[in-house]
């Protein structure tokens, strides 16, 4: 690991003078709050937490940190699942909670300009007054800065794409303190290197985002939703492949295995049939075309041996279903009180989704591990939650073996080590296997943007 200078009293005085005493702290409780995210990774305390209010403040902080060789880690809402915002080499945490303004909504251009600390669910409430929303939907109330940095996605990605598909322009502060603006208000461009998408998914290791222009879509009032139950997980996953292959464009297509449905029933009182299940939704068009779409979907489900199909799901039930799906992680956590969770996040080409899900379930069975499989099936994305006692060395050995086998299998199928949660700490060990020689190019890019390695050190690279 690279060595940095210790943060000292003079550095603290500099920060206090720059932003004011009330927006800098070395208080133990605040350091602790910024030492863990939602993952199982151990905590790392920073030296100091700062709440900037402008790009200019961020610029001066980075300039000082770069000259002094002190690590800086940006912080959104801390909902990451791979240790992405943890200050593993101490230093300064930049918390964007106070840069949470929607700067401008341009409904006619389907665009919004925001500061990075805006939470997407809160933003979408405001945008709904204009009949618009930002489609990527990770479930937890993440910040836009954190979503861009992790390239988050969610249940609507199958129709609208992930965060990367919905970011047009960025203001970024580089490690040297230089402020740059990159991208365009146009919805397409072939102009020069695509720096916007270099920053998307860079997990705060290349620059600090201080403003973003996002692409919005209209809220479609007409929708049709269905719940399909299957005897086997294979029946459900084969159905996913055939729905996508049929050219039908679902707005959501989610898989939940029997164990996940059982937890939702226990914790959420939805009384769902406890079998492998698909949540399917279409939006837009006319009532007639939506009905036709669902009829085609039912035919596909039938051909794959469905044991239940409920269409015409009403608004309330549909909202409760999505709430339960969004809360699956929290419900599983609550249902496993006293145990720790690791969530595996792989994505494969849709043609290999069945095989991936089958392999993952067989692997945890082989290692005698309790697990829950669910995911954004329409994107070939699988989450597998492993629950157990992480203080038990024997369990940890089996957990790590299962994790390694499942992620490696995803790579062998032409997939990725992380569909949406990012590399953080947990997926670094798979980077060489996934990227081969291009990992060296990534290292050169990092060196170019951040020669002293101060930005979120200890992430992405093995
Ligand atoms: C219950 C639950 C469900 C989830 N479901 C999903 C899901 O369906 N899909 C999904 O994609 N994710 C999901 N997540 C993971 C998480 O919500 C996302 O990764 C989210 O994007 C993290 O955003 P955040 O604001 O919490 O960022 P943080 O966790 O605070 O930070 C994330 C990364 O962004 C960097 N960062 C933060 N702000 C900036 C900035 N201004 N400039 C540069 N870098 C910055 C940090 O350094 C870090 O590397 C889920 C998490 C939970 C707890």
Short mmCIF file of C-alpha atoms and ligand atoms in Angstrom, two decimals:
data_model
loop_
_atom_site.label_atom_id
_atom_site.label_comp_id
_atom_site.label_asym_id
_atom_site.label_seq_id
_atom_site.Cartn_x
_atom_site.Cartn_y
_atom_site.Cartn_z
CA UNK A 1 0.00 0.00 0.00
CA UNK A 2 1.13 3.56 -0.74
CA UNK A 3 2.19 5.55 2.35
CA UNK A 4 0.75 8.99 3.07
CA UNK A 5 1.62 11.82 5.44
CA UNK A 6 -0.16 11.78 8.79
CA UNK A 7 -2.93 14.35 9.12
CA UNK A 8 -1.73 16.94 11.65
CA UNK A 9 -2.97 19.89 13.71
CA UNK A 10 -1.90 22.38 11.03
CA UNK A 11 -4.03 20.53 8.44
CA UNK A 12 -6.98 20.65 10.83
CA UNK A 13 -6.53 24.39 11.37
CA UNK A 14 -6.39 24.89 7.58
CA UNK A 15 -9.71 23.06 7.09
CA UNK A 16 -11.40 24.94 9.95
CA UNK A 17 -10.27 28.28 8.55
CA UNK A 18 -11.45 27.30 5.07
CA UNK A 19 -14.98 26.05 5.77
CA UNK A 20 -15.61 27.16 9.35
CA UNK A 21 -15.38 25.13 12.61
CA UNK A 22 -18.97 23.84 12.35
CA UNK A 23 -18.30 21.94 9.10
CA UNK A 24 -15.15 20.11 10.24
CA UNK A 25 -14.99 17.46 12.93
CA UNK A 26 -12.63 14.99 14.53
CA UNK A 27 -15.36 13.93 16.98
CA UNK A 28 -15.32 10.19 17.62
CA UNK A 29 -19.02 9.61 16.88
CA UNK A 30 -18.77 11.30 13.47
CA UNK A 31 -15.58 9.41 12.62
CA UNK A 32 -17.36 6.21 13.56
CA UNK A 33 -20.39 7.08 11.40
CA UNK A 34 -18.02 7.40 8.46
CA UNK A 35 -16.09 4.21 9.19
CA UNK A 36 -18.60 1.65 7.89
CA UNK A 37 -21.07 1.41 5.01
CA UNK A 38 -23.79 -1.26 4.59
CA UNK A 39 -21.28 -3.99 3.73
CA UNK A 40 -19.68 -6.67 5.90
CA UNK A 41 -16.24 -5.09 5.51
CA UNK A 42 -14.53 -4.04 8.74
CA UNK A 43 -14.56 -0.39 9.77
CA UNK A 44 -11.84 2.16 8.98
CA UNK A 45 -11.82 5.48 10.81
CA UNK A 46 -10.86 8.68 8.96
CA UNK A 47 -8.84 11.43 10.68
CA UNK A 48 -11.41 14.11 9.97
CA UNK A 49 -14.82 14.64 8.33
CA UNK A 50 -15.54 17.81 6.32
CA UNK A 51 -18.89 18.92 4.88
CA UNK A 52 -18.09 21.10 1.84
CA UNK A 53 -20.67 23.46 0.38
CA UNK A 54 -19.16 24.37 -3.00
CA UNK A 55 -16.84 23.16 -5.76
CA UNK A 56 -14.44 25.95 -4.75
CA UNK A 57 -14.15 24.56 -1.21
CA UNK A 58 -13.63 21.04 -2.56
CA UNK A 59 -10.96 22.43 -4.88
CA UNK A 60 -9.00 24.10 -2.07
CA UNK A 61 -9.24 21.01 0.13
CA UNK A 62 -7.97 18.74 -2.67
CA UNK A 63 -5.15 21.15 -3.52
CA UNK A 64 -3.98 21.09 0.09
CA UNK A 65 -4.40 17.29 0.39
CA UNK A 66 -2.53 16.71 -2.85
CA UNK A 67 0.38 18.90 -1.81
CA UNK A 68 0.50 17.31 1.64
CA UNK A 69 -0.12 13.72 0.37
CA UNK A 70 -3.17 13.10 2.55
CA UNK A 71 -5.92 10.69 1.38
CA UNK A 72 -9.37 12.08 0.54
CA UNK A 73 -12.45 9.87 0.32
CA UNK A 74 -15.80 11.24 -0.93
CA UNK A 75 -18.90 10.16 0.98
CA UNK A 76 -22.54 10.16 -0.22
CA UNK A 77 -25.08 8.32 1.95
CA UNK A 78 -22.80 5.41 2.91
CA UNK A 79 -25.21 2.77 1.52
CA UNK A 80 -22.54 0.93 -0.49
CA UNK A 81 -22.32 -2.84 -0.24
CA UNK A 82 -18.62 -3.34 -1.04
CA UNK A 83 -16.83 -0.92 1.29
CA UNK A 84 -16.60 1.66 -1.53
CA UNK A 85 -16.58 4.85 0.64
CA UNK A 86 -14.50 3.50 3.55
CA UNK A 87 -11.37 5.56 4.31
CA UNK A 88 -9.02 2.58 4.40
CA UNK A 89 -5.93 4.78 4.68
CA UNK A 90 -7.48 7.37 6.98
CA UNK A 91 -7.22 11.04 5.98
CA UNK A 92 -10.12 13.33 5.03
CA UNK A 93 -13.69 12.20 4.36
CA UNK A 94 -15.63 14.69 2.23
CA UNK A 95 -19.30 14.25 3.15
CA UNK A 96 -21.66 15.77 0.53
CA UNK A 97 -24.73 15.92 2.77
CA UNK A 98 -24.76 19.74 2.63
CA UNK A 99 -24.42 19.95 -1.16
CA UNK A 100 -27.95 18.65 -1.69
CA UNK A 101 -29.62 21.22 -3.92
CA UNK A 102 -31.58 20.68 -7.11
CA UNK A 103 -30.10 23.58 -9.07
CA UNK A 104 -32.33 23.67 -12.14
CA UNK A 105 -35.13 21.57 -13.64
CA UNK A 106 -35.66 21.90 -17.41
CA UNK A 107 -38.81 19.83 -18.01
CA UNK A 108 -38.91 20.67 -21.71
CA UNK A 109 -35.38 19.30 -22.16
CA UNK A 110 -35.98 16.33 -19.78
CA UNK A 111 -33.01 17.41 -17.68
CA UNK A 112 -32.08 18.37 -14.15
CA UNK A 113 -28.88 19.89 -12.71
CA UNK A 114 -28.07 18.77 -9.19
CA UNK A 115 -25.45 18.89 -6.51
CA UNK A 116 -23.95 15.48 -5.62
CA UNK A 117 -25.52 15.16 -2.17
CA UNK A 118 -29.11 15.14 -3.49
CA UNK A 119 -30.82 11.84 -2.64
CA UNK A 120 -32.46 10.35 -5.70
CA UNK A 121 -35.73 9.38 -4.00
CA UNK A 122 -36.17 12.92 -2.65
CA UNK A 123 -35.26 14.34 -6.07
CA UNK A 124 -37.82 12.10 -7.78
CA UNK A 125 -40.54 13.40 -5.44
CA UNK A 126 -39.77 16.94 -6.62
CA UNK A 127 -39.54 15.88 -10.26
CA UNK A 128 -42.91 14.10 -10.11
CA UNK A 129 -44.55 17.57 -10.06
CA UNK A 130 -43.22 17.90 -13.61
CA UNK A 131 -44.35 14.37 -14.57
CA UNK A 132 -40.70 13.27 -14.75
CA UNK A 133 -38.29 10.97 -12.93
CA UNK A 134 -34.66 9.82 -12.89
CA UNK A 135 -34.94 6.15 -13.78
CA UNK A 136 -31.97 4.38 -12.11
CA UNK A 137 -33.40 3.06 -8.90
CA UNK A 138 -31.05 1.29 -6.49
CA UNK A 139 -33.61 0.98 -3.71
CA UNK A 140 -31.64 2.48 -0.83
CA UNK A 141 -31.97 6.29 -0.73
CA UNK A 142 -28.54 6.89 -2.24
CA UNK A 143 -27.08 10.23 -3.30
CA UNK A 144 -26.60 11.14 -6.95
CA UNK A 145 -22.83 11.47 -6.34
CA UNK A 146 -22.68 7.94 -4.88
CA UNK A 147 -24.86 6.54 -7.68
CA UNK A 148 -22.67 8.08 -10.37
CA UNK A 149 -19.48 6.97 -8.63
CA UNK A 150 -20.75 3.37 -8.31
CA UNK A 151 -22.67 3.35 -11.61
CA UNK A 152 -25.70 2.14 -9.68
CA UNK A 153 -28.75 0.63 -11.32
CA UNK A 154 -31.95 -1.08 -10.28
CA UNK A 155 -35.34 -2.53 -11.14
CA UNK A 156 -35.98 -0.07 -14.02
CA UNK A 157 -32.59 -0.57 -15.70
CA UNK A 158 -33.97 -3.25 -18.04
CA UNK A 159 -36.00 -0.48 -19.72
CA UNK A 160 -34.14 2.78 -19.07
CA UNK A 161 -30.51 1.75 -18.51
CA UNK A 162 -28.29 2.26 -15.48
CA UNK A 163 -26.84 5.51 -14.11
CA UNK A 164 -24.25 5.68 -16.89
CA UNK A 165 -27.02 5.88 -19.49
CA UNK A 166 -28.66 8.82 -17.75
CA UNK A 167 -25.79 11.21 -16.97
CA UNK A 168 -25.08 13.94 -19.51
CA UNK A 169 -22.67 16.39 -17.93
CA UNK A 170 -20.44 16.58 -14.87
CA UNK A 171 -18.52 19.16 -12.93
CA UNK A 172 -15.55 17.40 -11.36
CA UNK A 173 -12.73 18.56 -9.10
CA UNK A 174 -9.48 16.81 -9.97
CA UNK A 175 -6.89 15.70 -7.42
CA UNK A 176 -4.85 18.86 -8.07
CA UNK A 177 -7.86 21.05 -7.24
CA UNK A 178 -8.56 21.94 -10.88
CA UNK A 179 -12.31 22.22 -11.59
CA UNK A 180 -13.43 20.82 -14.96
CA UNK A 181 -16.77 20.54 -16.75
CA UNK A 182 -17.27 17.69 -19.17
CA UNK A 183 -20.16 16.39 -21.29
CA UNK A 184 -22.97 18.17 -23.11
CA UNK A 185 -26.65 19.08 -22.73
CA UNK A 186 -27.27 17.25 -26.01
CA UNK A 187 -28.64 13.74 -25.58
CA UNK A 188 -26.03 12.38 -27.96
CA UNK A 189 -22.51 13.39 -28.89
CA UNK A 190 -19.50 11.99 -30.74
CA UNK A 191 -17.22 14.76 -29.63
CA UNK A 192 -13.85 13.70 -28.25
CA UNK A 193 -13.02 11.29 -25.46
CA UNK A 194 -15.99 10.44 -23.29
CA UNK A 195 -14.68 11.71 -19.95
CA UNK A 196 -18.16 11.71 -18.38
CA UNK A 197 -18.26 7.94 -18.58
CA UNK A 198 -14.72 7.63 -17.30
CA UNK A 199 -15.85 9.27 -14.06
CA UNK A 200 -19.06 7.21 -13.91
CA UNK A 201 -18.18 4.06 -11.96
CA UNK A 202 -14.77 5.36 -10.87
CA UNK A 203 -15.80 5.22 -7.18
CA UNK A 204 -14.24 8.56 -6.28
CA UNK A 205 -10.76 7.44 -7.38
CA UNK A 206 -10.36 9.80 -10.37
CA UNK A 207 -12.10 13.00 -9.28
CA UNK A 208 -14.75 14.42 -7.00
CA UNK A 209 -18.14 15.16 -8.58
CA UNK A 210 -19.57 18.52 -7.52
CA UNK A 211 -22.43 18.88 -10.01
CA UNK A 212 -24.29 16.63 -12.47
CA UNK A 213 -26.77 17.09 -15.30
CA UNK A 214 -29.08 14.10 -15.48
CA UNK A 215 -31.38 12.83 -18.17
CA UNK A 216 -35.01 12.33 -17.11
CA UNK A 217 -37.95 10.34 -18.47
CA UNK A 218 -41.70 10.88 -18.29
CA UNK A 219 -43.74 9.06 -15.66
CA UNK A 220 -46.04 6.69 -17.48
CA UNK A 221 -49.37 6.37 -15.76
CA UNK A 222 -50.46 3.23 -17.60
CA UNK A 223 -48.86 0.02 -16.42
CA UNK A 224 -49.60 -3.65 -16.10
CA UNK A 225 -47.98 -5.89 -13.54
CA UNK A 226 -47.92 -9.63 -13.03
CA UNK A 227 -46.58 -12.17 -10.58
CA UNK A 228 -45.57 -15.54 -12.02
CA UNK A 229 -44.79 -18.57 -9.84
CA UNK A 230 -42.74 -21.56 -10.93
CA UNK A 231 -42.03 -24.99 -9.57
CA UNK A 232 -38.32 -24.62 -10.23
CA UNK A 233 -35.87 -21.72 -10.40
CA UNK A 234 -34.93 -23.00 -13.87
CA UNK A 235 -38.52 -22.50 -15.05
CA UNK A 236 -38.33 -18.88 -13.88
CA UNK A 237 -34.89 -18.13 -15.34
CA UNK A 238 -35.73 -19.76 -18.70
CA UNK A 239 -38.82 -17.54 -18.78
CA UNK A 240 -36.64 -14.45 -18.22
CA UNK A 241 -34.52 -15.40 -21.23
CA UNK A 242 -37.55 -15.99 -23.43
CA UNK A 243 -39.29 -12.75 -22.41
CA UNK A 244 -36.18 -10.73 -23.29
CA UNK A 245 -35.64 -12.77 -26.46
CA UNK A 246 -39.24 -12.26 -27.58
CA UNK A 247 -38.63 -8.53 -28.03
CA UNK A 248 -41.19 -7.58 -25.37
CA UNK A 249 -39.73 -4.61 -23.49
CA UNK A 250 -40.56 -5.07 -19.80
CA UNK A 251 -40.15 -2.07 -17.48
CA UNK A 252 -39.08 -4.48 -14.74
CA UNK A 253 -38.29 -8.18 -14.63
CA UNK A 254 -37.17 -9.42 -11.22
CA UNK A 255 -36.41 -12.90 -9.93
CA UNK A 256 -36.94 -13.92 -6.30
CA UNK A 257 -36.22 -17.46 -5.14
CA UNK A 258 -38.39 -19.38 -2.72
CA UNK A 259 -36.27 -18.47 0.34
CA UNK A 260 -36.55 -14.75 -0.46
CA UNK A 261 -40.30 -14.97 -0.97
CA UNK A 262 -40.64 -16.80 2.36
CA UNK A 263 -38.84 -13.94 4.16
CA UNK A 264 -41.00 -11.34 2.41
CA UNK A 265 -44.07 -13.25 3.58
CA UNK A 266 -42.83 -13.51 7.15
CA UNK A 267 -41.67 -9.93 7.45
CA UNK A 268 -43.90 -8.13 4.99
CA UNK A 269 -47.31 -9.85 5.28
CA UNK A 270 -47.88 -10.07 1.51
CA UNK A 271 -49.07 -13.71 1.43
CA UNK A 272 -47.20 -14.56 -1.77
CA UNK A 273 -47.05 -18.13 -3.03
CA UNK A 274 -43.76 -19.56 -1.75
CA UNK A 275 -42.14 -20.72 -4.97
CA UNK A 276 -39.52 -19.18 -7.31
CA UNK A 277 -41.24 -16.06 -8.57
CA UNK A 278 -40.96 -13.36 -11.22
CA UNK A 279 -42.26 -9.80 -10.75
CA UNK A 280 -42.98 -8.46 -14.22
CA UNK A 281 -44.13 -5.01 -15.26
CA UNK A 282 -44.89 -3.15 -18.48
CA UNK A 283 -45.54 0.57 -18.76
CA UNK A 284 -46.77 2.91 -21.48
CA UNK A 285 -48.76 2.17 -24.60
CA UNK A 286 -52.50 1.61 -24.35
CA UNK A 287 -54.56 -0.63 -22.08
CA UNK A 288 -55.02 -2.99 -25.03
CA UNK A 289 -51.35 -3.23 -25.93
CA UNK A 290 -50.40 -3.74 -22.27
CA UNK A 291 -52.95 -6.56 -22.03
CA UNK A 292 -51.54 -8.15 -25.17
CA UNK A 293 -48.01 -7.97 -23.76
CA UNK A 294 -49.08 -9.71 -20.57
CA UNK A 295 -50.92 -12.40 -22.55
CA UNK A 296 -47.71 -13.13 -24.47
CA UNK A 297 -45.81 -13.24 -21.16
CA UNK A 298 -48.33 -15.67 -19.70
CA UNK A 299 -47.92 -17.95 -22.72
CA UNK A 300 -44.14 -17.98 -22.17
CA UNK A 301 -44.59 -18.67 -18.44
CA UNK A 302 -46.98 -21.53 -19.24
CA UNK A 303 -44.51 -23.11 -21.65
CA UNK A 304 -41.95 -23.05 -18.83
CA UNK A 305 -44.18 -24.85 -16.37
CA UNK A 306 -45.65 -22.04 -14.29
CA UNK A 307 -47.72 -22.98 -11.29
CA UNK A 308 -49.36 -19.59 -10.77
CA UNK A 309 -49.88 -16.37 -12.70
CA UNK A 310 -51.57 -13.29 -11.39
CA UNK A 311 -51.98 -10.36 -13.75
CA UNK A 312 -54.05 -7.21 -13.37
CA UNK A 313 -52.27 -6.47 -10.10
CA UNK A 314 -53.79 -3.29 -8.67
CA UNK A 315 -51.84 -0.12 -7.83
CA UNK A 316 -51.71 -0.71 -4.08
CA UNK A 317 -50.57 -4.31 -4.34
CA UNK A 318 -48.09 -3.39 -7.04
CA UNK A 319 -46.63 -0.65 -4.82
CA UNK A 320 -46.43 -3.08 -1.89
CA UNK A 321 -44.66 -5.62 -4.12
CA UNK A 322 -42.05 -3.11 -5.21
CA UNK A 323 -41.58 -1.92 -1.67
CA UNK A 324 -41.03 -5.52 -0.56
CA UNK A 325 -38.60 -6.09 -3.44
CA UNK A 326 -36.67 -2.93 -2.56
CA UNK A 327 -36.58 -4.00 1.05
CA UNK A 328 -35.53 -7.61 0.34
CA UNK A 329 -32.04 -6.95 1.73
CA UNK A 330 -33.34 -5.29 4.89
CA UNK A 331 -36.01 -7.99 5.40
CA UNK A 332 -33.41 -10.75 5.04
CA UNK A 333 -31.19 -8.88 7.50
CA UNK A 334 -34.03 -8.62 10.02
CA UNK A 335 -34.92 -12.27 9.52
CA UNK A 336 -31.32 -13.27 10.30
CA UNK A 337 -30.79 -11.20 13.43
CA UNK A 338 -27.43 -11.99 15.02
CA UNK A 339 -25.92 -13.17 11.71
CA UNK A 340 -23.93 -11.14 9.17
CA UNK A 341 -24.66 -10.88 5.45
CA UNK A 342 -22.52 -10.83 2.34
CA UNK A 343 -24.25 -9.94 -0.90
CA UNK A 344 -22.76 -11.32 -4.11
CA UNK A 345 -23.54 -9.21 -7.19
CA UNK A 346 -22.74 -10.79 -10.54
CA UNK A 347 -24.11 -10.13 -14.03
CA UNK A 348 -23.84 -12.38 -17.08
CA UNK A 349 -25.11 -12.33 -20.66
CA UNK A 350 -28.83 -13.09 -20.53
CA UNK A 351 -28.23 -16.33 -22.47
CA UNK A 352 -26.27 -17.64 -19.44
CA UNK A 353 -28.55 -16.39 -16.68
CA UNK A 354 -30.15 -19.77 -15.97
CA UNK A 355 -26.77 -21.42 -15.79
CA UNK A 356 -25.44 -18.68 -13.46
CA UNK A 357 -28.36 -18.91 -11.05
CA UNK A 358 -28.16 -22.71 -11.03
CA UNK A 359 -24.41 -22.66 -10.35
CA UNK A 360 -24.73 -20.09 -7.55
CA UNK A 361 -27.44 -22.08 -5.76
CA UNK A 362 -25.55 -25.37 -6.15
CA UNK A 363 -22.38 -23.75 -4.80
CA UNK A 364 -23.94 -22.58 -1.56
CA UNK A 365 -25.64 -25.96 -1.18
CA UNK A 366 -22.26 -27.68 -1.61
CA UNK A 367 -20.67 -25.43 1.04
CA UNK A 368 -23.67 -25.85 3.36
CA UNK A 369 -24.41 -22.12 3.46
CA UNK A 370 -27.73 -20.40 3.96
CA UNK A 371 -28.47 -18.18 0.98
CA UNK A 372 -31.10 -16.10 -0.78
CA UNK A 373 -31.10 -15.53 -4.55
CA UNK A 374 -32.85 -12.62 -6.22
CA UNK A 375 -31.97 -9.99 -8.76
CA UNK A 376 -32.62 -7.77 -11.72
CA UNK A 377 -33.07 -10.83 -13.92
CA UNK A 378 -33.91 -8.88 -17.09
CA UNK A 379 -30.34 -7.48 -17.01
CA UNK A 380 -28.75 -10.87 -16.23
CA UNK A 381 -27.97 -9.52 -12.74
CA UNK A 382 -27.97 -11.94 -9.81
CA UNK A 383 -27.73 -11.12 -6.11
CA UNK A 384 -27.02 -13.94 -3.74
CA UNK A 385 -27.11 -13.11 -0.05
CA UNK A 386 -25.08 -15.36 2.20
CA UNK A 387 -26.04 -15.30 5.89
CA UNK A 388 -23.88 -16.66 8.69
CA UNK A 389 -21.61 -16.10 11.66
CA UNK A 390 -18.70 -14.09 10.28
CA UNK A 391 -16.76 -14.59 13.53
CA UNK A 392 -16.61 -18.33 12.88
CA UNK A 393 -13.39 -19.06 10.94
CA UNK A 394 -14.80 -22.25 9.44
CA UNK A 395 -17.87 -20.42 8.13
CA UNK A 396 -15.75 -17.57 6.79
CA UNK A 397 -13.61 -20.08 4.88
CA UNK A 398 -16.69 -21.63 3.27
CA UNK A 399 -18.22 -18.19 2.60
CA UNK A 400 -15.09 -16.94 0.85
CA UNK A 401 -14.73 -20.12 -1.16
CA UNK A 402 -18.36 -19.91 -2.32
CA UNK A 403 -18.00 -16.20 -3.17
CA UNK A 404 -14.84 -16.86 -5.16
CA UNK A 405 -16.34 -19.78 -7.06
CA UNK A 406 -19.52 -17.89 -7.94
CA UNK A 407 -17.77 -14.70 -9.10
CA UNK A 408 -15.20 -16.72 -11.08
CA UNK A 409 -18.03 -18.64 -12.72
CA UNK A 410 -19.65 -15.36 -13.76
CA UNK A 411 -16.35 -14.31 -15.36
CA UNK A 412 -16.01 -17.64 -17.13
CA UNK A 413 -19.47 -17.07 -18.67
CA UNK A 414 -18.35 -13.71 -20.07
CA UNK A 415 -19.92 -11.80 -17.18
CA UNK A 416 -18.61 -9.39 -14.58
CA UNK A 417 -17.55 -9.47 -10.91
CA UNK A 418 -20.03 -6.71 -10.11
CA UNK A 419 -23.20 -5.78 -11.96
CA UNK A 420 -23.96 -2.66 -9.95
CA UNK A 421 -22.41 -2.49 -6.47
CA UNK A 422 -18.91 -1.55 -7.66
CA UNK A 423 -15.49 -2.96 -6.81
CA UNK A 424 -14.84 -1.22 -3.49
CA UNK A 425 -12.73 -3.48 -1.31
CA UNK A 426 -14.49 -6.80 -1.86
CA UNK A 427 -14.09 -7.23 -5.61
CA UNK A 428 -10.48 -5.98 -6.01
CA UNK A 429 -9.14 -9.53 -6.08
CA UNK A 430 -11.14 -10.31 -9.25
CA UNK A 431 -9.98 -7.29 -11.26
CA UNK A 432 -6.97 -8.93 -12.90
CA UNK A 433 -9.06 -11.98 -13.86
CA UNK A 434 -11.82 -9.79 -15.31
CA UNK A 435 -9.79 -7.13 -17.08
CA UNK A 436 -6.50 -8.82 -18.02
CA UNK A 437 -4.08 -6.43 -19.69
CA UNK A 438 -6.59 -3.55 -19.68
CA UNK A 439 -6.16 -3.34 -15.89
CA UNK A 440 -2.70 -1.89 -16.63
CA UNK A 441 -4.34 0.78 -18.80
CA UNK A 442 -6.74 1.56 -15.93
CA UNK A 443 -3.73 1.97 -13.62
CA UNK A 444 -2.20 4.45 -16.10
CA UNK A 445 -5.47 6.40 -16.21
CA UNK A 446 -5.47 6.54 -12.41
CA UNK A 447 -1.83 7.71 -12.45
CA UNK A 448 -2.69 10.47 -14.94
CA UNK A 449 -5.69 11.79 -12.99
CA UNK A 450 -4.29 11.27 -9.51
CA UNK A 451 -0.47 11.02 -9.60
CA UNK A 452 -0.13 11.05 -5.80
CA UNK A 453 -2.89 8.47 -5.34
CA UNK A 454 -4.77 10.57 -2.76
CA UNK A 455 -8.29 9.89 -4.07
CA UNK A 456 -10.05 7.03 -2.27
CA UNK A 457 -6.90 4.91 -2.00
CA UNK A 458 -7.20 1.14 -1.52
CA UNK A 459 -10.15 0.71 -3.88
CA UNK A 460 -10.62 -0.95 -7.27
CA UNK A 461 -6.99 -2.04 -7.77
CA UNK A 462 -5.80 -5.34 -6.30
C1 LIG B 1 -30.84 -2.09 0.97
C2 LIG B 1 -29.89 -1.74 -0.14
C3 LIG B 1 -30.27 -2.00 -1.45
C4 LIG B 1 -29.43 -1.66 -2.51
N1 LIG B 1 -29.82 -1.94 -3.78
C5 LIG B 1 -29.05 -1.56 -4.81
C6 LIG B 1 -29.47 -1.79 -6.16
O1 LIG B 1 -30.53 -2.33 -6.44
N2 LIG B 1 -28.66 -1.35 -7.15
C7 LIG B 1 -27.47 -0.72 -6.89
O2 LIG B 1 -26.79 -0.32 -7.84
N3 LIG B 1 -27.03 -0.53 -5.63
C8 LIG B 1 -27.78 -0.92 -4.60
N4 LIG B 1 -27.35 -0.70 -3.31
C9 LIG B 1 -26.01 -0.13 -3.07
C10 LIG B 1 -25.94 1.40 -2.93
O3 LIG B 1 -27.17 1.97 -2.55
C11 LIG B 1 -25.44 2.06 -4.22
O4 LIG B 1 -24.15 1.58 -4.56
C12 LIG B 1 -25.39 3.59 -4.17
O5 LIG B 1 -25.00 4.07 -5.42
C13 LIG B 1 -24.44 4.16 -3.13
O6 LIG B 1 -24.71 5.55 -3.02
P1 LIG B 1 -24.35 6.39 -1.70
O7 LIG B 1 -24.87 7.75 -1.85
O8 LIG B 1 -24.76 5.66 -0.49
O9 LIG B 1 -22.78 6.45 -1.83
P2 LIG B 1 -21.64 6.01 -0.82
O10 LIG B 1 -21.85 4.61 -0.38
O11 LIG B 1 -21.49 7.03 0.24
O12 LIG B 1 -20.38 6.09 -1.79
C14 LIG B 1 -20.29 5.27 -2.92
C15 LIG B 1 -19.03 5.58 -3.72
O13 LIG B 1 -19.17 6.86 -4.30
C16 LIG B 1 -18.09 7.71 -3.97
N5 LIG B 1 -18.66 9.06 -3.94
C17 LIG B 1 -19.68 9.52 -3.19
N6 LIG B 1 -19.94 10.81 -3.50
C18 LIG B 1 -19.05 11.17 -4.47
C19 LIG B 1 -18.79 12.37 -5.19
N7 LIG B 1 -19.48 13.48 -4.98
N8 LIG B 1 -17.78 12.38 -6.10
C20 LIG B 1 -17.05 11.25 -6.34
N9 LIG B 1 -17.25 10.10 -5.67
C21 LIG B 1 -18.24 10.05 -4.76
C22 LIG B 1 -17.59 7.16 -2.64
O14 LIG B 1 -16.25 7.50 -2.39
C23 LIG B 1 -17.77 5.68 -2.87
O15 LIG B 1 -16.69 5.16 -3.60
C24 LIG B 1 -28.18 -1.04 -2.24
C25 LIG B 1 -27.81 -0.77 -0.92
C26 LIG B 1 -28.65 -1.12 0.12
C27 LIG B 1 -28.22 -0.80 1.53
#
